GROMACS .gro file of N, CA, C and O in nm:
model
  260
    1UNK      N    1  -2.246  -1.438  -1.944
    1UNK     CA    2  -2.298  -1.386  -2.073
    1UNK      C    3  -2.222  -1.453  -2.190
    1UNK      O    4  -2.122  -1.484  -2.193
    2UNK      N    5  -2.309  -1.504  -2.281
    2UNK     CA    6  -2.259  -1.581  -2.402
    2UNK      C    7  -2.221  -1.492  -2.553
    2UNK      O    8  -2.301  -1.388  -2.533
    3UNK      N    9  -2.144  -1.506  -2.617
    3UNK     CA   10  -2.163  -1.418  -2.708
    3UNK      C   11  -2.263  -1.418  -2.828
    3UNK      O   12  -2.262  -1.347  -2.930
    4UNK      N   13  -2.342  -1.527  -2.805
    4UNK     CA   14  -2.473  -1.535  -2.883
    4UNK      C   15  -2.552  -1.428  -2.864
    4UNK      O   16  -2.636  -1.390  -2.960
    5UNK      N   17  -2.553  -1.385  -2.744
    5UNK     CA   18  -2.644  -1.282  -2.698
    5UNK      C   19  -2.593  -1.122  -2.726
    5UNK      O   20  -2.676  -1.020  -2.680
    6UNK      N   21  -2.478  -1.122  -2.764
    6UNK     CA   22  -2.421  -0.988  -2.778
    6UNK      C   23  -2.472  -0.945  -2.919
    6UNK      O   24  -2.492  -1.013  -3.000
    7UNK      N   25  -2.496  -0.809  -2.924
    7UNK     CA   26  -2.558  -0.722  -3.036
    7UNK      C   27  -2.450  -0.668  -3.113
    7UNK      O   28  -2.470  -0.590  -3.204
    8UNK      N   29  -2.326  -0.659  -3.065
    8UNK     CA   30  -2.232  -0.591  -3.116
    8UNK      C   31  -2.160  -0.651  -3.225
    8UNK      O   32  -2.176  -0.768  -3.259
    9UNK      N   33  -2.041  -0.597  -3.316
    9UNK     CA   34  -1.996  -0.652  -3.421
    9UNK      C   35  -1.836  -0.713  -3.388
    9UNK      O   36  -1.761  -0.721  -3.473
   10UNK      N   37  -1.842  -0.771  -3.274
   10UNK     CA   38  -1.715  -0.828  -3.239
   10UNK      C   39  -1.701  -0.985  -3.310
   10UNK      O   40  -1.810  -1.041  -3.326
   11UNK      N   41  -1.569  -1.026  -3.304
   11UNK     CA   42  -1.566  -1.165  -3.372
   11UNK      C   43  -1.596  -1.273  -3.260
   11UNK      O   44  -1.579  -1.216  -3.159
   12UNK      N   45  -1.617  -1.381  -3.323
   12UNK     CA   46  -1.658  -1.493  -3.213
   12UNK      C   47  -1.509  -1.510  -3.108
   12UNK      O   48  -1.400  -1.474  -3.172
   13UNK      N   49  -1.522  -1.546  -3.000
   13UNK     CA   50  -1.426  -1.584  -2.919
   13UNK      C   51  -1.358  -1.712  -2.965
   13UNK      O   52  -1.411  -1.814  -3.018
   14UNK      N   53  -1.218  -1.710  -2.945
   14UNK     CA   54  -1.130  -1.823  -2.983
   14UNK      C   55  -1.141  -1.940  -2.862
   14UNK      O   56  -1.194  -1.912  -2.748
   15UNK      N   57  -1.148  -2.050  -2.890
   15UNK     CA   58  -1.158  -2.164  -2.793
   15UNK      C   59  -1.062  -2.120  -2.664
   15UNK      O   60  -1.090  -2.153  -2.556
   16UNK      N   61  -0.937  -2.073  -2.694
   16UNK     CA   62  -0.828  -2.058  -2.585
   16UNK      C   63  -0.913  -1.934  -2.488
   16UNK      O   64  -0.896  -1.952  -2.375
   17UNK      N   65  -0.946  -1.854  -2.553
   17UNK     CA   66  -1.027  -1.713  -2.478
   17UNK      C   67  -1.131  -1.755  -2.415
   17UNK      O   68  -1.160  -1.721  -2.287
   18UNK      N   69  -1.217  -1.833  -2.476
   18UNK     CA   70  -1.345  -1.900  -2.403
   18UNK      C   71  -1.302  -1.978  -2.276
   18UNK      O   72  -1.346  -1.965  -2.146
   19UNK      N   73  -1.212  -2.070  -2.288
   19UNK     CA   74  -1.139  -2.117  -2.175
   19UNK      C   75  -1.073  -2.048  -2.062
   19UNK      O   76  -1.112  -2.083  -1.956
   20UNK      N   77  -1.007  -1.942  -2.117
   20UNK     CA   78  -0.955  -1.853  -2.017
   20UNK      C   79  -1.078  -1.788  -1.919
   20UNK      O   80  -1.055  -1.761  -1.819
   21UNK      N   81  -1.182  -1.738  -1.990
   21UNK     CA   82  -1.279  -1.672  -1.947
   21UNK      C   83  -1.364  -1.785  -1.830
   21UNK      O   84  -1.394  -1.750  -1.713
   22UNK      N   85  -1.380  -1.909  -1.863
   22UNK     CA   86  -1.424  -2.011  -1.780
   22UNK      C   87  -1.339  -2.038  -1.651
   22UNK      O   88  -1.373  -2.045  -1.561
   23UNK      N   89  -1.216  -2.023  -1.684
   23UNK     CA   90  -1.123  -2.052  -1.576
   23UNK      C   91  -1.106  -1.925  -1.474
   23UNK      O   92  -1.106  -1.956  -1.368
   24UNK      N   93  -1.105  -1.831  -1.522
   24UNK     CA   94  -1.132  -1.680  -1.420
   24UNK      C   95  -1.252  -1.702  -1.363
   24UNK      O   96  -1.255  -1.661  -1.239
   25UNK      N   97  -1.375  -1.732  -1.426
   25UNK     CA   98  -1.511  -1.750  -1.355
   25UNK      C   99  -1.481  -1.835  -1.233
   25UNK      O  100  -1.516  -1.833  -1.143
   26UNK      N  101  -1.418  -1.956  -1.276
   26UNK     CA  102  -1.415  -2.063  -1.173
   26UNK      C  103  -1.331  -2.007  -1.042
   26UNK      O  104  -1.354  -2.041  -0.950
   27UNK      N  105  -1.214  -1.940  -1.073
   27UNK     CA  106  -1.135  -1.883  -0.967
   27UNK      C  107  -1.204  -1.796  -0.889
   27UNK      O  108  -1.193  -1.808  -0.761
   28UNK      N  109  -1.274  -1.707  -0.929
   28UNK     CA  110  -1.361  -1.612  -0.860
   28UNK      C  111  -1.467  -1.683  -0.780
   28UNK      O  112  -1.481  -1.642  -0.663
   29UNK      N  113  -1.514  -1.757  -0.835
   29UNK     CA  114  -1.608  -1.853  -0.765
   29UNK      C  115  -1.539  -1.899  -0.633
   29UNK      O  116  -1.607  -1.930  -0.531
   30UNK      N  117  -1.441  -1.964  -0.673
   30UNK     CA  118  -1.362  -2.043  -0.553
   30UNK      C  119  -1.327  -1.936  -0.448
   30UNK      O  120  -1.336  -1.968  -0.328
   31UNK      N  121  -1.282  -1.834  -0.490
   31UNK     CA  122  -1.244  -1.725  -0.385
   31UNK      C  123  -1.343  -1.673  -0.296
   31UNK      O  124  -1.347  -1.648  -0.196
   32UNK      N  125  -1.464  -1.651  -0.393
   32UNK     CA  126  -1.578  -1.614  -0.307
   32UNK      C  127  -1.609  -1.713  -0.175
   32UNK      O  128  -1.673  -1.693  -0.089
   33UNK      N  129  -1.620  -1.865  -0.255
   33UNK     CA  130  -1.654  -1.956  -0.167
   33UNK      C  131  -1.555  -1.946  -0.031
   33UNK      O  132  -1.620  -1.992   0.082
   34UNK      N  133  -1.432  -1.946  -0.065
   34UNK     CA  134  -1.338  -1.948   0.055
   34UNK      C  135  -1.351  -1.816   0.139
   34UNK      O  136  -1.341  -1.839   0.267
   35UNK      N  137  -1.391  -1.699   0.112
   35UNK     CA  138  -1.421  -1.598   0.173
   35UNK      C  139  -1.519  -1.628   0.253
   35UNK      O  140  -1.568  -1.553   0.382
   36UNK      N  141  -1.649  -1.685   0.210
   36UNK     CA  142  -1.769  -1.688   0.292
   36UNK      C  143  -1.759  -1.789   0.385
   36UNK      O  144  -1.823  -1.794   0.505
   37UNK      N  145  -1.657  -1.887   0.366
   37UNK     CA  146  -1.604  -1.982   0.486
   37UNK      C  147  -1.542  -1.933   0.597
   37UNK      O  148  -1.525  -1.989   0.719
   38UNK      N  149  -1.464  -1.824   0.575
   38UNK     CA  150  -1.386  -1.773   0.681
   38UNK      C  151  -1.454  -1.682   0.780
   38UNK      O  152  -1.574  -1.646   0.745
   39UNK      N  153  -1.435  -1.698   0.907
   39UNK     CA  154  -1.495  -1.632   1.001
   39UNK      C  155  -1.505  -1.485   0.981
   39UNK      O  156  -1.395  -1.432   0.914
   40UNK      N  157  -1.623  -1.409   1.026
   40UNK     CA  158  -1.608  -1.277   1.011
   40UNK      C  159  -1.509  -1.180   1.097
   40UNK      O  160  -1.491  -1.243   1.218
   41UNK      N  161  -1.432  -1.104   1.050
   41UNK     CA  162  -1.362  -1.026   1.122
   41UNK      C  163  -1.422  -0.909   1.226
   41UNK      O  164  -1.519  -0.843   1.179
   42UNK      N  165  -1.356  -0.915   1.342
   42UNK     CA  166  -1.424  -0.836   1.450
   42UNK      C  167  -1.348  -0.713   1.472
   42UNK      O  168  -1.220  -0.717   1.499
   43UNK      N  169  -1.370  -0.601   1.440
   43UNK     CA  170  -1.295  -0.469   1.482
   43UNK      C  171  -1.205  -0.448   1.392
   43UNK      O  172  -1.123  -0.376   1.368
   44UNK      N  173  -1.227  -0.487   1.247
   44UNK     CA  174  -1.124  -0.470   1.154
   44UNK      C  175  -1.184  -0.355   1.056
   44UNK      O  176  -1.266  -0.280   1.090
   45UNK      N  177  -1.109  -0.320   0.955
   45UNK     CA  178  -1.140  -0.192   0.888
   45UNK      C  179  -1.233  -0.227   0.783
   45UNK      O  180  -1.254  -0.360   0.741
   46UNK      N  181  -1.294  -0.135   0.726
   46UNK     CA  182  -1.413  -0.173   0.624
   46UNK      C  183  -1.342  -0.169   0.505
   46UNK      O  184  -1.256  -0.130   0.462
   47UNK      N  185  -1.396  -0.235   0.382
   47UNK     CA  186  -1.366  -0.260   0.257
   47UNK      C  187  -1.223  -0.353   0.261
   47UNK      O  188  -1.201  -0.449   0.325
   48UNK      N  189  -1.167  -0.375   0.137
   48UNK     CA  190  -1.078  -0.460   0.097
   48UNK      C  191  -0.940  -0.435   0.188
   48UNK      O  192  -0.924  -0.334   0.227
   49UNK      N  193  -0.874  -0.534   0.196
   49UNK     CA  194  -0.726  -0.516   0.289
   49UNK      C  195  -0.645  -0.429   0.207
   49UNK      O  196  -0.607  -0.451   0.090
   50UNK      N  197  -0.587  -0.321   0.273
   50UNK     CA  198  -0.524  -0.239   0.220
   50UNK      C  199  -0.363  -0.271   0.175
   50UNK      O  200  -0.306  -0.218   0.068
   51UNK      N  201  -0.324  -0.397   0.245
   51UNK     CA  202  -0.183  -0.434   0.195
   51UNK      C  203  -0.200  -0.498   0.051
   51UNK      O  204  -0.085  -0.496  -0.008
   52UNK      N  205  -0.320  -0.545   0.021
   52UNK     CA  206  -0.334  -0.598  -0.117
   52UNK      C  207  -0.276  -0.492  -0.219
   52UNK      O  208  -0.223  -0.528  -0.324
   53UNK      N  209  -0.291  -0.358  -0.215
   53UNK     CA  210  -0.275  -0.287  -0.316
   53UNK      C  211  -0.143  -0.216  -0.273
   53UNK      O  212  -0.098  -0.116  -0.337
   54UNK      N  213  -0.071  -0.248  -0.192
   54UNK     CA  214   0.085  -0.171  -0.148
   54UNK      C  215   0.072  -0.087  -0.063
   54UNK      O  216   0.174  -0.002  -0.053
   55UNK      N  217  -0.036  -0.035  -0.018
   55UNK     CA  218  -0.044   0.084   0.061
   55UNK      C  219  -0.138   0.085   0.163
   55UNK      O  220  -0.228   0.013   0.172
   56UNK      N  221  -0.144   0.162   0.267
   56UNK     CA  222  -0.223   0.197   0.374
   56UNK      C  223  -0.299   0.317   0.335
   56UNK      O  224  -0.248   0.413   0.326
   57UNK      N  225  -0.434   0.329   0.390
   57UNK     CA  226  -0.482   0.447   0.372
   57UNK      C  227  -0.578   0.470   0.498
   57UNK      O  228  -0.662   0.392   0.550
   58UNK      N  229  -0.553   0.582   0.551
   58UNK     CA  230  -0.621   0.619   0.687
   58UNK      C  231  -0.666   0.771   0.686
   58UNK      O  232  -0.599   0.840   0.656
   59UNK      N  233  -0.816   0.771   0.692
   59UNK     CA  234  -0.870   0.911   0.681
   59UNK      C  235  -0.827   0.990   0.549
   59UNK      O  236  -0.800   1.104   0.543
   60UNK      N  237  -0.815   0.918   0.447
   60UNK     CA  238  -0.799   0.962   0.328
   60UNK      C  239  -0.656   1.007   0.289
   60UNK      O  240  -0.621   1.048   0.185
   61UNK      N  241  -0.560   0.952   0.379
   61UNK     CA  242  -0.400   0.983   0.335
   61UNK      C  243  -0.371   0.841   0.322
   61UNK      O  244  -0.358   0.751   0.418
   62UNK      N  245  -0.293   0.824   0.206
   62UNK     CA  246  -0.233   0.706   0.169
   62UNK      C  247  -0.070   0.715   0.207
   62UNK      O  248  -0.003   0.814   0.211
   63UNK      N  249  -0.027   0.588   0.261
   63UNK     CA  250   0.085   0.584   0.285
   63UNK      C  251   0.159   0.465   0.231
   63UNK      O  252   0.124   0.354   0.285
   64UNK      N  253   0.262   0.474   0.163
   64UNK     CA  254   0.346   0.356   0.104
   64UNK      C  255   0.447   0.340   0.194
   64UNK      O  256   0.499   0.417   0.262
   65UNK      N  257   0.451   0.180   0.192
   65UNK     CA  258   0.590   0.140   0.252
   65UNK      C  259   0.679   0.127   0.192
   65UNK      O  260   0.699   0.080   0.054
   0.00000   0.00000   0.00000
């Protein structure tokens, strides 16, 4: 999405902000590529890894470590 196509009244992005957005997009693309290359987990949980969020959830009950 470029700021030329926006219809709101936001000021244009600074070069640093534009560079940060491009770097973030590159990191997301690299993470998606890495995830696609990993073998599929068999018998694992559905959804994102619960440890990433600092807690575990089983049947709607969250447990912090």
